[in-house]
Coordinates of C-alpha atoms in Angstrom, one line a residue:
M1 CA 7.6 -8.6 79.7
L2 CA 6.5 -5.3 78.3
N3 CA 8.1 -2.4 80.0
I4 CA 4.9 -0.7 81.1
K5 CA 3.5 0.5 84.4
L6 CA 0.3 -1.3 85.3
T7 CA -2.3 0.8 87.1
P8 CA -4.6 -1.1 89.6
V9 CA -7.4 -0.9 87.1
M10 CA -5.3 -2.3 84.3
A11 CA -4.0 -5.1 86.6
G12 CA -7.6 -6.0 87.5
L13 CA -8.7 -6.1 83.9
L14 CA -5.7 -8.2 82.9
A15 CA -6.7 -10.6 85.5
A16 CA -10.1 -10.6 84.1
G17 CA -8.9 -12.3 80.9
T18 CA -8.3 -9.0 79.1
L19 CA -5.7 -8.8 76.5
F20 CA -3.5 -5.8 76.6
Y21 CA -0.9 -5.6 73.9
A22 CA 1.4 -2.8 73.1
T23 CA 2.8 -2.6 69.6
A24 CA 5.7 -4.7 70.7
A25 CA 3.6 -7.6 72.0
A26 CA 6.4 -10.0 71.1
A27 CA 8.5 -8.2 73.8
F28 CA 6.2 -9.6 76.4
C29 CA 6.0 -13.2 75.1
P30 CA 9.4 -14.1 73.7
Q31 CA 9.3 -15.2 70.1
T32 CA 12.7 -16.9 70.0
S33 CA 11.5 -20.4 69.7
D34 CA 12.0 -22.2 66.4
A35 CA 8.9 -22.4 64.2
T36 CA 10.5 -24.6 61.6
P37 CA 8.3 -27.7 60.9
K38 CA 9.8 -30.8 62.4
G39 CA 8.8 -33.0 59.5
P40 CA 6.6 -33.3 56.5
I41 CA 3.1 -31.7 56.8
A42 CA 0.2 -34.2 56.6
L43 CA -2.1 -33.1 53.8
N44 CA -5.5 -34.4 52.7
E45 CA -6.6 -35.1 49.1
Q46 CA -7.1 -31.4 48.5
G47 CA -3.5 -30.7 49.4
E48 CA -4.7 -29.0 52.7
F49 CA -4.2 -29.7 56.4
V50 CA -7.4 -28.0 57.7
P51 CA -10.6 -29.9 58.5
G52 CA -13.1 -29.6 55.7
W53 CA -16.1 -28.9 58.0
A54 CA -14.5 -25.8 59.3
K55 CA -14.9 -24.1 56.0
S56 CA -18.7 -24.3 56.3
A57 CA -18.7 -23.2 60.0
V58 CA -20.6 -20.1 61.1
W59 CA -19.4 -19.6 64.6
Y60 CA -21.2 -18.2 67.7
Q61 CA -19.0 -17.2 70.6
V62 CA -20.6 -17.8 74.0
F63 CA -19.4 -16.3 77.2
P64 CA -21.1 -18.7 79.6
E65 CA -21.5 -16.7 82.7
R66 CA -23.3 -14.0 80.8
F67 CA -25.3 -16.0 78.3
R68 CA -28.3 -17.6 80.2
D69 CA -29.1 -18.7 83.7
G70 CA -30.7 -22.1 83.1
D71 CA -30.5 -23.3 86.7
A72 CA -30.7 -20.8 89.6
S73 CA -30.0 -23.5 92.1
N74 CA -26.3 -23.6 91.1
N75 CA -25.7 -19.8 91.3
P76 CA -22.3 -19.0 93.0
T77 CA -21.9 -17.8 96.6
V78 CA -19.4 -15.4 97.9
A79 CA -17.2 -18.3 98.8
D80 CA -17.2 -19.5 95.2
I81 CA -15.6 -16.2 94.0
A82 CA -12.8 -16.1 96.6
G83 CA -9.5 -15.8 94.9
A84 CA -10.8 -13.9 91.9
D85 CA -9.9 -10.2 91.3
P86 CA -10.5 -7.9 93.0
V87 CA -8.8 -9.6 95.9
E88 CA -10.6 -7.7 98.6
E89 CA -13.4 -9.7 100.1
P90 CA -16.7 -7.9 99.7
K91 CA -18.6 -6.9 102.9
V92 CA -21.9 -7.7 101.1
W93 CA -22.5 -9.8 98.0
Q94 CA -25.3 -11.4 96.0
V95 CA -25.9 -12.7 92.5
H96 CA -26.5 -9.6 90.3
P97 CA -30.0 -9.0 88.8
W98 CA -29.8 -10.0 85.1
G99 CA -31.9 -7.2 83.8
S100 CA -30.4 -4.3 85.8
D101 CA -29.0 -1.1 84.4
W102 CA -25.3 -1.9 83.7
Y103 CA -23.5 1.0 85.4
K104 CA -26.0 1.4 88.2
L105 CA -24.7 0.1 91.5
Q106 CA -27.1 -2.2 93.3
P107 CA -27.7 -1.6 97.1
Y108 CA -25.3 -4.4 98.0
E109 CA -22.6 -2.8 95.9
V110 CA -23.2 0.6 97.5
S111 CA -22.9 -1.1 100.9
N112 CA -19.3 -2.1 100.1
G113 CA -18.3 1.5 100.0
E114 CA -15.7 1.1 97.2
P115 CA -15.4 4.0 94.8
E116 CA -13.7 2.0 92.0
L117 CA -16.3 1.0 89.4
W118 CA -14.1 -1.8 88.0
K119 CA -14.1 -3.6 91.2
H120 CA -17.9 -3.8 91.2
L121 CA -18.1 -4.9 87.6
L122 CA -15.5 -7.7 88.0
R123 CA -17.1 -9.0 91.2
R124 CA -20.5 -9.4 89.6
R125 CA -21.9 -12.8 88.9
Y126 CA -25.2 -13.2 87.0
G127 CA -25.6 -17.0 87.1
G128 CA -25.0 -18.0 83.5
D129 CA -24.4 -21.8 83.3
L130 CA -24.2 -24.7 80.9
Q131 CA -27.9 -25.5 81.3
G132 CA -28.6 -22.0 80.0
V133 CA -26.5 -22.8 76.9
I134 CA -28.4 -26.1 76.4
D135 CA -31.7 -24.3 76.8
K136 CA -30.8 -22.0 74.0
L137 CA -29.3 -24.5 71.5
D138 CA -32.5 -24.3 69.4
Y139 CA -32.2 -20.5 69.3
I140 CA -28.6 -20.9 68.1
K141 CA -29.6 -23.4 65.4
D142 CA -32.5 -21.2 64.3
M143 CA -30.2 -18.3 63.7
G144 CA -28.1 -20.6 61.4
F145 CA -25.0 -21.0 63.6
N146 CA -23.5 -24.5 63.3
A147 CA -20.5 -24.1 65.5
I148 CA -20.0 -22.8 69.1
Y149 CA -16.8 -21.4 70.6
L150 CA -17.2 -21.5 74.4
N151 CA -15.1 -19.1 76.5
P152 CA -13.5 -21.1 79.4
V153 CA -15.8 -23.4 81.2
F154 CA -13.2 -25.0 83.5
D155 CA -13.3 -24.6 87.3
A156 CA -12.2 -21.1 88.2
P157 CA -13.4 -18.4 90.7
S158 CA -13.6 -15.5 88.2
L159 CA -16.5 -14.6 85.9
H160 CA -14.3 -15.2 82.8
K161 CA -12.6 -18.5 83.9
Y162 CA -9.2 -17.5 82.4
D163 CA -7.7 -18.2 85.9
G164 CA -8.3 -21.9 85.8
A165 CA -8.2 -23.9 89.0
S166 CA -8.1 -27.0 86.9
F167 CA -8.5 -28.0 83.2
H168 CA -10.0 -31.4 83.8
H169 CA -13.2 -30.2 85.5
I170 CA -16.0 -28.0 84.5
D171 CA -16.7 -25.2 87.0
P172 CA -19.1 -26.7 89.6
N173 CA -21.3 -23.5 89.4
F174 CA -21.9 -24.3 85.7
G175 CA -23.5 -27.6 86.8
P176 CA -26.4 -28.8 88.9
D177 CA -24.5 -29.8 92.1
P178 CA -21.6 -27.4 93.1
D179 CA -21.2 -28.7 96.6
G180 CA -21.3 -32.4 95.6
D181 CA -18.9 -31.8 92.8
R182 CA -16.3 -30.1 95.0
A183 CA -16.5 -32.9 97.5
L184 CA -15.8 -35.4 94.7
M185 CA -13.0 -33.4 93.3
A186 CA -11.3 -33.2 96.7
K187 CA -10.8 -37.0 96.7
E188 CA -8.8 -37.3 93.5
N189 CA -5.0 -37.0 92.9
P190 CA -4.7 -34.3 90.2
L191 CA -1.3 -35.8 89.1
D192 CA -3.0 -39.2 88.4
P193 CA -5.6 -39.0 85.6
S194 CA -6.8 -42.5 86.6
T195 CA -8.2 -41.0 89.8
W196 CA -10.0 -38.2 88.0
V197 CA -13.8 -38.3 88.6
W198 CA -16.7 -37.2 86.5
T199 CA -18.7 -34.6 88.3
K200 CA -22.2 -33.6 87.5
A201 CA -20.9 -30.4 85.9
D202 CA -18.6 -32.5 83.8
E203 CA -21.5 -34.8 82.8
L204 CA -23.6 -31.7 81.9
A205 CA -20.8 -30.6 79.6
L206 CA -21.0 -33.9 77.8
E207 CA -24.8 -33.5 77.6
L208 CA -24.3 -30.1 76.0
I209 CA -21.9 -31.5 73.4
K210 CA -24.3 -34.4 72.7
Q211 CA -27.3 -32.1 72.3
A212 CA -25.4 -29.7 70.1
K213 CA -24.2 -32.4 67.8
Q214 CA -27.8 -33.7 67.5
R215 CA -28.6 -30.3 66.1
G216 CA -25.6 -30.3 63.7
I217 CA -23.7 -27.9 65.9
R218 CA -20.0 -28.4 66.6
V219 CA -18.4 -27.2 69.9
I220 CA -14.9 -26.1 70.8
F221 CA -13.5 -25.3 74.2
D222 CA -11.1 -22.5 75.2
G223 CA -7.7 -23.8 76.2
V224 CA -5.6 -21.5 78.5
F225 CA -2.3 -23.4 78.5
N226 CA 0.0 -20.5 79.3
H227 CA -0.9 -20.2 82.9
M228 CA -3.3 -21.3 85.6
G229 CA -5.0 -19.3 88.4
A230 CA -3.7 -18.8 91.9
N231 CA -6.6 -21.0 93.1
S232 CA -5.4 -23.9 91.1
F233 CA -4.6 -27.3 92.8
A234 CA -1.0 -27.0 91.6
F235 CA -0.3 -23.5 92.7
Q236 CA -2.1 -23.9 96.0
H237 CA 0.0 -26.9 96.8
L238 CA 3.2 -25.2 95.7
K239 CA 2.4 -22.1 97.8
Q240 CA 1.8 -24.3 100.9
H241 CA 4.7 -26.7 100.5
Q242 CA 7.2 -24.6 98.5
Q243 CA 10.1 -26.6 97.2
N244 CA 8.8 -29.8 98.7
S245 CA 5.8 -29.7 96.4
P246 CA 5.6 -32.0 93.4
Y247 CA 4.5 -28.9 91.5
K248 CA 7.8 -27.0 92.3
D249 CA 8.9 -27.1 88.7
W250 CA 5.5 -26.3 87.1
F251 CA 5.7 -22.6 87.5
T252 CA 8.4 -19.9 87.1
V253 CA 9.5 -19.5 90.7
H254 CA 12.0 -16.7 91.4
S255 CA 12.5 -17.6 95.0
F256 CA 10.9 -19.8 97.7
K257 CA 10.0 -18.6 101.1
D258 CA 12.9 -19.2 103.5
E259 CA 13.0 -17.4 106.8
K260 CA 16.7 -18.2 107.4
A261 CA 17.8 -16.9 104.0
G262 CA 15.4 -14.0 104.3
T263 CA 13.6 -14.8 101.0
E264 CA 10.0 -14.6 100.1
F265 CA 7.9 -16.7 97.7
S266 CA 8.2 -14.9 94.4
Y267 CA 7.0 -16.1 91.0
E268 CA 6.1 -15.0 87.5
G269 CA 2.5 -14.0 86.9
W270 CA 1.2 -13.4 83.3
F271 CA 1.9 -9.8 82.6
G272 CA 2.9 -9.4 86.3
V273 CA -0.6 -10.3 87.6
P274 CA -0.2 -12.4 90.7
S275 CA -3.5 -14.2 90.2
L276 CA -2.2 -15.8 87.0
P277 CA 1.0 -17.7 87.7
E278 CA 2.7 -18.7 84.5
F279 CA 3.8 -22.2 83.6
K280 CA 7.5 -22.7 83.3
E281 CA 8.8 -23.2 79.8
D282 CA 12.0 -24.4 78.3
G283 CA 13.1 -24.1 74.7
N284 CA 10.5 -26.6 73.6
G285 CA 7.5 -25.0 75.5
L286 CA 5.9 -26.2 78.7
V287 CA 8.1 -28.3 80.9
Q288 CA 7.2 -31.9 81.7
G289 CA 4.7 -31.5 84.6
P290 CA 2.2 -29.0 83.1
R291 CA 2.8 -30.5 79.6
D292 CA 1.7 -34.0 80.7
Y293 CA -1.3 -32.5 82.6
V294 CA -2.4 -30.4 79.5
F295 CA -2.1 -33.5 77.3
A296 CA -4.2 -35.6 79.7
A297 CA -6.9 -32.9 80.0
T298 CA -6.9 -32.5 76.2
E299 CA -7.7 -36.2 75.8
R300 CA -10.3 -36.2 78.5
W301 CA -12.5 -33.7 76.6
M302 CA -11.8 -35.0 73.1
N303 CA -12.4 -38.7 74.0
P304 CA -14.4 -38.6 77.2
K305 CA -14.3 -41.9 79.2
G306 CA -12.6 -43.5 76.1
K307 CA -16.0 -43.8 74.4
G308 CA -14.9 -42.2 71.2
T309 CA -14.3 -38.7 69.7
E310 CA -17.9 -38.5 68.6
Y311 CA -18.7 -37.9 72.3
G312 CA -16.1 -35.1 72.7
I313 CA -15.5 -31.6 71.7
D314 CA -14.6 -30.8 68.1
G315 CA -11.5 -28.8 68.8
W316 CA -9.9 -25.9 70.7
R317 CA -9.4 -22.2 70.7
L318 CA -6.1 -21.4 72.4
D319 CA -5.7 -18.3 74.6
V320 CA -2.6 -16.1 74.2
A321 CA -1.1 -18.8 72.0
F322 CA 1.9 -16.7 71.1
C323 CA 3.1 -16.8 74.7
V324 CA 3.9 -20.5 74.4
A325 CA 6.9 -21.8 72.4
H326 CA 6.3 -23.3 69.0
G327 CA 7.7 -26.7 70.0
F328 CA 4.8 -27.3 72.4
W329 CA 2.2 -26.5 69.9
K330 CA 3.7 -28.8 67.3
D331 CA 3.7 -31.7 69.8
W332 CA 0.2 -30.8 71.1
R333 CA -1.2 -30.7 67.6
G334 CA 0.1 -34.2 67.0
H335 CA -1.7 -35.3 70.1
V336 CA -4.9 -33.6 69.1
K337 CA -4.9 -34.9 65.5
T338 CA -4.1 -38.4 66.7
L339 CA -7.2 -38.3 68.9
N340 CA -9.4 -36.8 66.1
P341 CA -7.9 -36.0 62.7
Q342 CA -10.9 -33.7 62.0
A343 CA -10.4 -31.6 65.1
Y344 CA -10.2 -27.9 64.5
I345 CA -7.4 -25.8 66.2
T346 CA -7.7 -22.1 66.2
A347 CA -5.6 -19.6 68.2
E348 CA -5.6 -16.1 69.5
I349 CA -2.6 -14.3 67.9
V350 CA -3.2 -10.6 67.7
M351 CA -0.2 -9.7 65.5
P352 CA 0.4 -8.5 62.0
P353 CA -0.3 -11.2 59.4
E354 CA 3.4 -11.9 58.7
L355 CA 4.0 -12.7 62.4
V356 CA 0.9 -14.9 62.5
K357 CA 2.1 -17.0 59.5
P358 CA 4.7 -19.2 61.4
Y359 CA 1.9 -20.7 63.5
L360 CA -0.1 -21.7 60.4
Q361 CA 2.3 -23.8 58.4
G362 CA 0.4 -27.1 59.1
D363 CA 2.0 -28.4 62.2
E364 CA 0.5 -26.1 64.8
F365 CA -2.9 -24.4 64.2
D366 CA -5.5 -24.7 61.5
G367 CA -6.8 -21.1 61.8
E368 CA -6.9 -18.1 64.0
M369 CA -9.2 -15.5 65.5
N370 CA -8.8 -13.2 62.5
Y371 CA -8.5 -9.8 64.1
N372 CA -6.7 -8.6 61.0
F373 CA -9.9 -9.2 59.1
A374 CA -11.7 -6.9 61.6
F375 CA -9.0 -4.2 61.4
T376 CA -9.2 -4.1 57.7
A377 CA -13.0 -4.0 57.6
A378 CA -13.1 -1.2 60.1
E379 CA -10.6 0.8 58.0
F380 CA -12.8 0.5 55.0
M381 CA -16.3 0.7 56.5
F382 CA -16.1 2.6 59.7
N383 CA -13.0 4.7 60.1
P384 CA -13.0 8.4 59.3
P385 CA -9.8 10.1 57.9
P386 CA -6.9 9.7 58.5
H387 CA -7.4 6.0 59.4
N388 CA -9.7 5.0 56.5
I389 CA -8.8 3.2 53.3
N390 CA -10.4 3.2 49.9
A391 CA -11.8 0.2 47.9
T392 CA -8.5 -0.4 46.1
E393 CA -6.6 -0.5 49.4
F394 CA -9.3 -2.7 51.0
D395 CA -9.0 -5.2 48.2
A396 CA -5.2 -5.2 48.4
K397 CA -5.2 -5.9 52.1
L398 CA -7.7 -8.7 51.8
R399 CA -5.7 -10.2 48.9
E400 CA -2.5 -10.1 51.0
M401 CA -4.2 -11.9 53.9
R402 CA -5.7 -14.6 51.6
G403 CA -2.4 -15.2 50.0
L404 CA -0.2 -15.3 53.0
Y405 CA -1.1 -18.7 54.3
P406 CA -1.0 -22.3 52.9
K407 CA -3.9 -23.6 50.9
G408 CA -7.2 -23.9 52.8
V409 CA -6.2 -21.8 55.8
A410 CA -8.0 -18.6 54.7
Y411 CA -11.3 -20.6 54.5
V412 CA -11.2 -21.7 58.1
T413 CA -10.0 -18.5 59.9
Q414 CA -12.6 -17.1 62.3
N415 CA -13.6 -13.8 60.7
L416 CA -14.9 -11.8 63.6
F417 CA -15.3 -8.2 64.6
G418 CA -16.3 -8.1 68.3
S419 CA -15.2 -10.5 71.0
H420 CA -14.7 -10.6 74.8
D421 CA -11.5 -8.6 74.2
S422 CA -12.8 -5.7 72.2
N423 CA -15.7 -3.2 72.3
R424 CA -18.8 -4.5 70.7
I425 CA -19.3 -3.7 67.0
G426 CA -22.2 -1.3 67.7
S427 CA -20.2 0.7 70.2
H428 CA -17.2 0.6 68.0
I429 CA -19.3 2.3 65.3
V430 CA -20.7 4.9 67.7
N431 CA -17.1 5.8 68.7
R432 CA -15.5 5.5 65.3
G433 CA -12.7 8.0 65.1
I434 CA -11.3 7.6 68.6
G435 CA -8.4 5.7 67.1
N436 CA -7.5 2.8 64.8
F437 CA -8.6 -0.7 65.8
R438 CA -5.4 -2.1 64.2
D439 CA -3.3 -0.2 66.8
W440 CA -4.3 -2.8 69.3
G441 CA -2.6 -1.6 72.5
D442 CA -3.6 2.0 72.1
Y443 CA -7.1 1.3 70.9
F444 CA -7.6 -1.2 73.7
Q445 CA -7.4 1.6 76.2
L446 CA -9.2 4.2 74.1
S447 CA -12.2 1.8 73.9
Q448 CA -12.4 1.3 77.7
V449 CA -14.4 3.7 79.8
G450 CA -11.9 3.3 82.7
S451 CA -9.1 4.6 80.5
N452 CA -11.1 7.0 78.3
P453 CA -13.8 9.1 80.0
D454 CA -14.8 10.5 76.6
Y455 CA -15.9 7.1 75.3
N456 CA -19.6 7.3 74.4
V457 CA -21.6 4.5 76.1
R458 CA -25.0 5.2 74.5
K459 CA -27.0 2.8 72.4
P460 CA -26.3 2.8 68.6
N461 CA -28.8 4.7 66.5
D462 CA -30.4 3.4 63.2
E463 CA -27.7 5.0 61.0
E464 CA -25.0 3.3 63.1
L465 CA -26.8 -0.1 63.0
R466 CA -27.0 0.2 59.2
L467 CA -23.2 0.2 59.2
Q468 CA -23.2 -2.9 61.3
K469 CA -25.6 -4.5 58.8
L470 CA -23.2 -3.6 56.0
F471 CA -20.4 -5.3 57.8
V472 CA -22.6 -8.4 58.3
I473 CA -23.2 -8.6 54.5
F474 CA -19.5 -8.6 53.9
Q475 CA -18.7 -11.0 56.8
M476 CA -21.2 -13.6 55.7
T477 CA -20.1 -13.6 52.0
Y478 CA -16.3 -13.3 52.2
V479 CA -13.7 -16.1 52.4
G480 CA -13.4 -17.5 55.9
A481 CA -15.6 -18.7 58.7
P482 CA -17.7 -15.9 60.2
M483 CA -17.8 -15.6 63.9
V484 CA -20.4 -13.6 65.9
Y485 CA -20.0 -12.6 69.5
Y486 CA -23.1 -13.5 71.5
G487 CA -25.6 -10.6 71.6
D488 CA -24.2 -8.7 68.6
E489 CA -27.0 -10.1 66.6
V490 CA -29.7 -8.6 68.9
G491 CA -28.1 -5.2 69.1
M492 CA -26.1 -5.4 72.4
W493 CA -23.6 -2.6 72.9
G494 CA -20.8 -1.9 75.2
A495 CA -17.2 -0.6 75.6
N496 CA -14.2 -2.8 75.9
D497 CA -13.7 -5.2 78.8
P498 CA -15.6 -5.5 81.1
D499 CA -18.5 -3.7 79.4
D500 CA -18.4 -6.1 76.4
R501 CA -19.5 -8.8 78.8
K502 CA -23.0 -7.7 79.7
P503 CA -25.7 -10.3 80.2
M504 CA -27.4 -11.5 77.0
I505 CA -30.6 -9.9 76.0
W506 CA -33.6 -12.3 75.9
E507 CA -37.2 -11.5 75.1
D508 CA -38.5 -13.3 78.3
I509 CA -36.4 -11.1 80.6
K510 CA -37.4 -7.6 81.7
Y511 CA -34.6 -5.1 81.5
E512 CA -34.2 -1.7 83.0
D513 CA -33.4 1.2 80.7
E514 CA -29.8 2.2 80.8
V515 CA -29.8 5.6 82.3
T516 CA -26.6 5.5 84.3
N517 CA -23.1 6.7 83.1
P518 CA -19.9 5.2 84.4
D519 CA -19.4 8.1 86.8
G520 CA -22.9 7.5 88.2
S521 CA -24.5 10.6 86.5
K522 CA -27.6 10.2 84.5
R523 CA -28.1 10.2 80.7
P524 CA -31.1 9.9 78.3
A525 CA -32.7 6.5 78.7
D526 CA -31.5 3.7 76.3
K527 CA -34.1 0.9 76.1
V528 CA -32.6 -2.6 76.4
A529 CA -34.5 -5.1 74.2
V530 CA -33.9 -7.5 71.4
N531 CA -33.5 -5.6 68.1
K532 CA -35.6 -7.9 66.0
T533 CA -34.8 -6.1 62.7
L534 CA -31.1 -6.5 63.3
Q535 CA -31.6 -10.1 64.4
Q536 CA -33.5 -10.9 61.3
H537 CA -30.7 -9.4 59.2
Y538 CA -28.2 -11.7 60.8
R539 CA -30.5 -14.7 60.4
K540 CA -31.1 -13.9 56.7
L541 CA -27.4 -13.5 55.9
I542 CA -26.3 -16.5 57.9
Q543 CA -28.9 -18.7 56.2
L544 CA -27.9 -17.3 52.8
R545 CA -24.3 -18.4 53.5
N546 CA -25.5 -21.8 54.6
R547 CA -27.6 -22.2 51.5
L548 CA -25.0 -21.2 48.9
P549 CA -21.9 -23.5 48.9
A550 CA -20.0 -20.9 46.8
L551 CA -20.0 -18.5 49.8
Q552 CA -18.4 -21.3 52.0
L553 CA -16.1 -23.0 49.5
G554 CA -15.9 -20.9 46.4
D555 CA -12.9 -19.2 45.0
F556 CA -12.6 -15.5 45.0
T557 CA -12.3 -12.9 42.2
T558 CA -12.4 -9.1 42.6
L559 CA -15.0 -7.6 40.3
L560 CA -15.0 -3.9 41.2
T561 CA -13.0 -1.3 43.1
D562 CA -14.5 2.1 42.5
N563 CA -12.8 4.6 44.9
D564 CA -14.9 7.6 43.7
K565 CA -18.2 5.8 44.4
A566 CA -16.9 3.8 47.3
L567 CA -18.0 0.5 45.6
Y568 CA -16.3 -2.8 46.2
G569 CA -17.4 -6.1 44.5
F570 CA -16.3 -9.7 44.2
E571 CA -17.4 -13.0 42.9
R572 CA -17.4 -16.4 44.6
H573 CA -17.5 -19.4 42.3
Y574 CA -17.9 -23.1 43.3
Q575 CA -18.6 -25.9 40.8
Q576 CA -21.6 -24.5 38.8
Q577 CA -22.6 -21.9 41.3
R578 CA -21.7 -18.2 40.9
V579 CA -22.4 -15.5 43.4
R580 CA -21.5 -11.8 43.1
V581 CA -21.4 -9.4 46.1
I582 CA -21.4 -5.7 45.7
L583 CA -20.8 -3.3 48.7
N584 CA -21.9 0.3 48.5
N585 CA -19.8 2.1 51.2
S586 CA -20.9 5.6 50.1
D587 CA -23.5 7.9 51.6
K588 CA -25.8 7.8 48.6
P589 CA -27.4 5.1 46.3
Q590 CA -25.1 4.0 43.5
Q591 CA -25.8 2.4 40.2
V592 CA -23.6 -0.6 39.3
T593 CA -23.1 -2.1 35.9
L594 CA -21.6 -5.6 35.5
N595 CA -21.1 -8.1 32.7
R596 CA -24.0 -10.4 32.3
D597 CA -22.0 -13.4 31.1
Q598 CA -25.1 -14.7 29.4
L599 CA -26.7 -15.5 32.8
N600 CA -29.7 -14.3 34.7
W601 CA -28.9 -12.7 38.0
Q602 CA -31.2 -12.4 41.0
E603 CA -30.5 -10.3 44.0
Q604 CA -30.9 -12.3 47.3
I605 CA -31.0 -9.9 50.2
D606 CA -33.8 -7.4 49.3
Q607 CA -34.7 -8.7 45.8
L608 CA -33.4 -5.5 44.3
P609 CA -34.4 -5.1 40.7
V610 CA -31.8 -6.1 38.2
T611 CA -32.2 -4.8 34.6
V612 CA -30.6 -6.4 31.5
S613 CA -29.2 -4.3 28.7
G614 CA -27.5 -6.4 26.1
D615 CA -24.5 -8.1 27.7
K616 CA -24.7 -5.9 30.8
I617 CA -26.8 -5.9 34.0
R618 CA -27.5 -2.9 36.1
L619 CA -28.8 -2.4 39.6
T620 CA -29.0 0.4 42.1
I621 CA -27.7 -0.3 45.6
P622 CA -28.9 1.9 48.5
A623 CA -26.4 3.9 50.6
K624 CA -24.3 1.9 53.1
W625 CA -25.7 -1.4 51.8
G626 CA -24.9 -4.4 49.7
A627 CA -26.3 -6.7 47.1
V628 CA -25.8 -10.5 46.7
L629 CA -26.4 -11.7 43.1
L630 CA -27.0 -15.4 42.3
A631 CA -26.7 -16.7 38.8
Q632 CA -29.7 -18.6 37.6

């Protein structure tokens, strides 16, 4: 465990699924397990171990509780949130108005009389559910996304669901019959998968998967296999029956309650947070009890009811994967790939590339949430001195990452910027200069309003949104699978957790202006509405990527690194298709001259004029913008 002192605010946010890493993250999650492959790596005809479809994925990350309320009848009650942080039971509680000013306390919150803003924000529920995701599948498809990563959907009392009460049931409040589902669940034996029932929420998850696949959209679930929540069936039984519980060996228990011996019940919580009891591990990862349970839950969602993998999810995103020993992941991958050889496994490993590499040798994960991609992009496009890099350095860092992993891996990593664990890209740009994103632990706190009162919570202006658009041009044309955090495409903004988890902005919902600061004071009004210009930019670039195989599958060649003009260019080539991408990161228009190669080149974003002069082509790229050239 990291030797740090947790404030109540930090403890609450950690329990909220927040990642807080110091530079020595490995000190918290021991990295002593052996990463050596146990046997030969299974490769396909291309000499790769990654699923081919993942190279053409454009990911959309959905945080279910904050995406869309498709069924108001299943909205949670105060009883449904019991056990989630903050632990104090509210005096008054209700489902929060979807379109309300984010920092403004509602009358029910004022009635609770608590001065700590974080308690109010963590206690809020807006009613997002799986029906809401189903209702917006056509929107997701229209934007061009063909793969969805769902933050946890399993039964849990929190808004984020990283405190799982079970892994084999969807949260009843995400389905149409919460009370009926809980009654069904109470009749089964969690240790015996043959007794597991299919609740209405479970069935709705299968319907979501079915309808997504009908639209050509893949779905992966979030697997949190390092810990469960204090509300979980296993921990609750252990807490009640102590060493007489069949779950006595599931968790890392320091001492059982024994009045004669004078000992209290003491156990290990993830990062010391009591609401997140950690599974016990040996040298090979999870011990037998939780291991068997995770394996059974994995099969349930990949091959539901034994009907076939075409009815199940297409893979997994693995939370705090570096906290579980390599041996478990090697065995678990074998289980997953036996169920579905084309399943995609991606992991959260926020570490320098050389420390990520052992997980991506072919017998654990296919890809990762590529935060190093985000760090590098921020250093080139957003950071002021001294944390900025020039085009040559940008190219070198990208080349290092592409070359670090086995063949095919770079093409399936999830190239993201914002997520549920970072400030949104728009707010990152507004606050550029507060620190360096790559310094994860320090920047994490600097980008939270609870830790940094100087963090600017206002809406991004047009100049700042232009920088976001520049990033999107790069993200949608570079090697790797782009991933967009819900709402970034419509201009949502927000500081780090919990402010990055605001309710999604939809055109059919009326929103109050944001006029309230975190301390309750007032600020100039920020209008909350879909930014259609930004949304159309995302749509155009996503559909451009989907239309051009070279941007999904093509090899990569650097064309241009001009540090004086802040120009960076590269070419993607696949079969007979050639695409050139030029980024102008300077504050003024720049003329670019390239070899023509006896081809005609047409610009694809804005139809910028391309002039031919002998064996050269020339075009002028506006400030903080890019061009995509397609050979004709």
